[in-house]
Short mmCIF file of C-alpha atoms in Angstrom, two decimals:
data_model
loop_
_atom_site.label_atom_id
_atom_site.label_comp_id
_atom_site.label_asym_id
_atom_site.label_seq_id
_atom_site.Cartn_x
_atom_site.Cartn_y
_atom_site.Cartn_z
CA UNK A 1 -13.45 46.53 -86.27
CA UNK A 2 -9.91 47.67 -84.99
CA UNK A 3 -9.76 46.44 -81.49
CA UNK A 4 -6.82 48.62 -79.51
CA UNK A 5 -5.06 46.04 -77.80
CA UNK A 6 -3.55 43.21 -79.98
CA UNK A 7 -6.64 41.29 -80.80
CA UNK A 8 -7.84 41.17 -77.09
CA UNK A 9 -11.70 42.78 -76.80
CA UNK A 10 -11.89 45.18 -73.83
CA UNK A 11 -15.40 45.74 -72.64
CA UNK A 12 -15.48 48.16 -69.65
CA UNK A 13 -18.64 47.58 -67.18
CA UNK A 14 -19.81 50.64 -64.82
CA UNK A 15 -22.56 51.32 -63.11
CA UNK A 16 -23.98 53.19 -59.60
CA UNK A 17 -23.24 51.55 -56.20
CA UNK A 18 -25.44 48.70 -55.60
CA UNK A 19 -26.40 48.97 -59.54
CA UNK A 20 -24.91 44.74 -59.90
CA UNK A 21 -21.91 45.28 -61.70
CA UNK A 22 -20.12 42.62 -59.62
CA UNK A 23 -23.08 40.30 -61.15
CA UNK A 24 -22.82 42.07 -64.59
CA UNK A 25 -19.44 40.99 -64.37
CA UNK A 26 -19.28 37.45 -63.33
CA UNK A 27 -22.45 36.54 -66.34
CA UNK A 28 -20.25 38.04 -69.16
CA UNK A 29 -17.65 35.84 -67.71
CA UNK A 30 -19.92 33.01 -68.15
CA UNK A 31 -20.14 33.42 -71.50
CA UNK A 32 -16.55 32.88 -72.05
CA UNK A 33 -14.87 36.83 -71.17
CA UNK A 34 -12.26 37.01 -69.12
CA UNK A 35 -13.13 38.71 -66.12
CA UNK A 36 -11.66 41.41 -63.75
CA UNK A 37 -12.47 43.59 -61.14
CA UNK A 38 -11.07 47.32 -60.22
CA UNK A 39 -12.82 47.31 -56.80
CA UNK A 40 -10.91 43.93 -56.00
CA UNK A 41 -7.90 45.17 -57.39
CA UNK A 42 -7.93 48.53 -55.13
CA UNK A 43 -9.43 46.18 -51.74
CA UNK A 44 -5.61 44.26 -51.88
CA UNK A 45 -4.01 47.62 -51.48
CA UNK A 46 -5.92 47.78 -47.89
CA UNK A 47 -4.89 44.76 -46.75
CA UNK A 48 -2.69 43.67 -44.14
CA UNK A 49 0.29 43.17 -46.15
CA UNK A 50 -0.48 46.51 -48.36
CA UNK A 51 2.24 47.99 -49.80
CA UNK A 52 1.09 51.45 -49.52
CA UNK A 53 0.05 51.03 -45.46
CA UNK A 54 2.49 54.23 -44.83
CA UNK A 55 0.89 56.88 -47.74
CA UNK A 56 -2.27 55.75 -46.58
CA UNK A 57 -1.79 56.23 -42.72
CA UNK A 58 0.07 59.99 -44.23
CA UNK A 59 -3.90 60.61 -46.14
CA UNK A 60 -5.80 59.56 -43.29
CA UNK A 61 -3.78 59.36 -39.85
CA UNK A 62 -3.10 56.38 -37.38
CA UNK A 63 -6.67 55.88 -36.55
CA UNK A 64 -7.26 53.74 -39.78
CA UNK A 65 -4.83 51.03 -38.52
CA UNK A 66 -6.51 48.46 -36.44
CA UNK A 67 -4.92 46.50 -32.90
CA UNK A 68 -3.09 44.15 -35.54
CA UNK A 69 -1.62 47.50 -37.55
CA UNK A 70 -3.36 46.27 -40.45
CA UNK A 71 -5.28 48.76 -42.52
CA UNK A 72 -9.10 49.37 -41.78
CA UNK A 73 -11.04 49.58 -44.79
CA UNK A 74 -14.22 51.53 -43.39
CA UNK A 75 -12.78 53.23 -41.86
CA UNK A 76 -10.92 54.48 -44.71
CA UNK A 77 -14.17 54.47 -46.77
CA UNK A 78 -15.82 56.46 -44.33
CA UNK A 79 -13.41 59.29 -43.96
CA UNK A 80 -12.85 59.22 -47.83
CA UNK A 81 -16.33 59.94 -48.28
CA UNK A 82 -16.83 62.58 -45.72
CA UNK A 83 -13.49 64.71 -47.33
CA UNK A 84 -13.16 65.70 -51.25
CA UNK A 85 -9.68 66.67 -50.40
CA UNK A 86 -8.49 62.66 -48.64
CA UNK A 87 -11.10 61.14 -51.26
CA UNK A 88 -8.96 62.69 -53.96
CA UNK A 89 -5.46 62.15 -52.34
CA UNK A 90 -6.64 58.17 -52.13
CA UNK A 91 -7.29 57.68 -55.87
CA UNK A 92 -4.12 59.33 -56.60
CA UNK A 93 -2.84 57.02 -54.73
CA UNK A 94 -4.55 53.99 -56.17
CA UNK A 95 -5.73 54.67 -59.42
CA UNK A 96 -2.11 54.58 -60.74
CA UNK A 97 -1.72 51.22 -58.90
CA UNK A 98 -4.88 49.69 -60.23
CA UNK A 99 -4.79 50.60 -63.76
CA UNK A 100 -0.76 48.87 -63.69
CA UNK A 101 -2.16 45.45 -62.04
CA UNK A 102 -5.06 45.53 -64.47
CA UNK A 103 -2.50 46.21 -67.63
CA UNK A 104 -0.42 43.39 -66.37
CA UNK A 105 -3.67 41.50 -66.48
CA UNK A 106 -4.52 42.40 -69.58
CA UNK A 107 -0.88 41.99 -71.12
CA UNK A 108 -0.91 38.38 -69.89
CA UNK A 109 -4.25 37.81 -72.03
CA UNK A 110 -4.02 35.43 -74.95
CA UNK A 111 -5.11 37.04 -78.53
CA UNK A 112 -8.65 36.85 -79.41
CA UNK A 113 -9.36 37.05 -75.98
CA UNK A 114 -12.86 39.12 -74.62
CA UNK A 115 -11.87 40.63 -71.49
CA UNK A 116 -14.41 41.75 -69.02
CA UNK A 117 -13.27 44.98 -66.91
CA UNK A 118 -15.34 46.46 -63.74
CA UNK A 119 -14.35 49.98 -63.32
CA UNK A 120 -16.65 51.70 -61.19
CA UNK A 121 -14.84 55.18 -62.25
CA UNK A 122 -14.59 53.96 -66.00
CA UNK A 123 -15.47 57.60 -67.32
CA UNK A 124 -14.44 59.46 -64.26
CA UNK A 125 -10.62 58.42 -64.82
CA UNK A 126 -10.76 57.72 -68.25
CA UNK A 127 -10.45 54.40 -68.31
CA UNK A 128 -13.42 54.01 -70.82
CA UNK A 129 -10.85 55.53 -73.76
CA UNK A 130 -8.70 51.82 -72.96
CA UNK A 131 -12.20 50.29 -73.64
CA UNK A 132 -13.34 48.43 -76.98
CA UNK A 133 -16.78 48.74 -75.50
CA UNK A 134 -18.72 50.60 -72.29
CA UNK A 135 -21.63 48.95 -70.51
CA UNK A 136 -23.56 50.75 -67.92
CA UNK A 137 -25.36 49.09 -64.94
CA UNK A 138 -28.74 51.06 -64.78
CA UNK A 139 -30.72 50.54 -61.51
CA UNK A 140 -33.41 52.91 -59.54
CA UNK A 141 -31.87 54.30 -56.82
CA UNK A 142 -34.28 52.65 -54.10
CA UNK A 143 -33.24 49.12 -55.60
CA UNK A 144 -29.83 49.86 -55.16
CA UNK A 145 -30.45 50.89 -52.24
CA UNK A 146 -32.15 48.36 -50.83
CA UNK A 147 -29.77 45.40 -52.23
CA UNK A 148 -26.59 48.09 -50.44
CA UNK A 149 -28.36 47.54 -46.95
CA UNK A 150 -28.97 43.86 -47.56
CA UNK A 151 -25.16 43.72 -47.69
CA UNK A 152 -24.81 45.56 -44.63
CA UNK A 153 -22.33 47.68 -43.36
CA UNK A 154 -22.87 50.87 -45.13
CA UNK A 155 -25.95 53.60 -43.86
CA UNK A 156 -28.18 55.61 -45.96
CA UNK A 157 -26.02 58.64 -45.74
CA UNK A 158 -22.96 56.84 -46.60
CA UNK A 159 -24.71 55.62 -49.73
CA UNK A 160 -25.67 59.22 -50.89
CA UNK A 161 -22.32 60.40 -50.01
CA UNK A 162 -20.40 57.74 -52.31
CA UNK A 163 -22.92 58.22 -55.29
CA UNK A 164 -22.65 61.60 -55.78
CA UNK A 165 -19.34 61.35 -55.41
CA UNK A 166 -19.46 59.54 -59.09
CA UNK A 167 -20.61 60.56 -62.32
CA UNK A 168 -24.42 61.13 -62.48
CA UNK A 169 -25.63 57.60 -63.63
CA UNK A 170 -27.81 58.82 -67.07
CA UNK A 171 -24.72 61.06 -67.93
CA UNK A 172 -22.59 57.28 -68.09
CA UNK A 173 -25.61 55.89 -69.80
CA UNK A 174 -25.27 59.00 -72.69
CA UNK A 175 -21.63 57.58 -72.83
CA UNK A 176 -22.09 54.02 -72.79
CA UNK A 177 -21.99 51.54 -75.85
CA UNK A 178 -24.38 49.51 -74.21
CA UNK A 179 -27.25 49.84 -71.25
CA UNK A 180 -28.41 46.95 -68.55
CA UNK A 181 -31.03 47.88 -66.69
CA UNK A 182 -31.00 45.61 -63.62
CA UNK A 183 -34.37 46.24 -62.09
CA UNK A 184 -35.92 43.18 -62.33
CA UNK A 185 -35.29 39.31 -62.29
CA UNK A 186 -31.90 37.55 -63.05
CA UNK A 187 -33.35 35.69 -65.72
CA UNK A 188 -33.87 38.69 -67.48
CA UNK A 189 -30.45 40.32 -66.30
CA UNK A 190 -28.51 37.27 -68.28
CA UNK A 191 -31.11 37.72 -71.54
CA UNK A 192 -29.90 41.43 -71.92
CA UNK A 193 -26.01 40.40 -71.20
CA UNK A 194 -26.86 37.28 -73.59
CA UNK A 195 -27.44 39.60 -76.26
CA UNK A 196 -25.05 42.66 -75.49
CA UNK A 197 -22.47 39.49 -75.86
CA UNK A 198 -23.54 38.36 -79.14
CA UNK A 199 -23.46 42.05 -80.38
CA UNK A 200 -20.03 42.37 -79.31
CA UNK A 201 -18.64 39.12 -81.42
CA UNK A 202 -20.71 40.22 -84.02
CA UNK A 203 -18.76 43.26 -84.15
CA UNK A 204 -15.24 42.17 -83.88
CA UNK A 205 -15.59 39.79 -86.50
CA UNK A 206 -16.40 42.62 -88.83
#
């Protein structure tokens, strides 16, 4: 097949919040992909040294800088959620940001390279038409939930609020390539990415 960025395989990985993409993620790159993350990409624009400290402080006010003036990230996550209109303003502001560190990423990538992408907005921002391939995390909504408050820091209606602020999960699974469901054991997790990988080679060597 005609891959769209010089030889290099893109496969784009989605899924709900506490779905395992992270996980999804980090067994393709066993396998051999190259492996990035939007969500870690995005975290290093709310760090101390952010370069975007004064838009964001403009989108949410003082109160999401902490004693140290460094940015507070749930704080920022919790007033994002709780406003369509400052949820909105902060992935204009990030988005663009993102995608450029994860072209440079890309860019940097030898040929032949399979590259591994988490995008938890992959259809909402159109980042699935970059994509060579889509996979989408499927999980019941009590699992996810319950692996979410093992992390901690996050309530119930903080969960709701940031899921429905995404695509509805079986309308990414109608546009997905591929579907992990990530109900059950780990073992079983790596089987389905085990194959999903071998599909994928299959196909690019066509």
């Amino acid at each position: 097949m005609r891959l769209k960025h010089n030889n290099k395989t893109l496969i784009g990985i989605t899924g709900s919040i506490g779905s395992g993409k992270s996980t999804v993620l980090a067994m393709f790159g066993e396998l051999g992909a190259k492996t990035i993350s939007s969500d870690t990409i995005a975290r290093s624009f709310t760090e101390p040294n952010s370069p975007v400290i004064k838009e964001l402080v403009s989108i949410f006010g003082e109160a999401i800088i902490d004693a140290n003036g460094a940015p507070f990230r749930a704080k920022i996550a919790e007033l994002a959620f709780s406003d369509k209109a400052k949820l909105n303003a902060l992935n204009e502001l990030l988005h663009p940001l993102v995608r450029k560190s994860f072209l440079e990423f890309l860019n940097s990538q030898n040929e032949g390279s399979i590259i591994a992408w988490e995008v938890p907005l992959l259809f909402e921002t159109d980042a699935h038409t970059l994509c060579d391939f889509t996979v989408t995390v499927s999980v019941k909504p009590e699992v996810a939930w319950e692996r979410v408050m093992g992390r901690g820091g996050m309530d119930q209606e903080d969960f709701k609020k940031r899921n429905l602020s995404q695509m509805d999960l079986e309308k990414k699974k109608s546009l997905s390539d591929f579907i992990v469901t990530n109900d059950n054991q780990r073992e079983e997790l790596k089987e389905q990415i085990a194959i999903i990988y071998s599909e994928i080679k299959k196909r690019i060597q066509k």
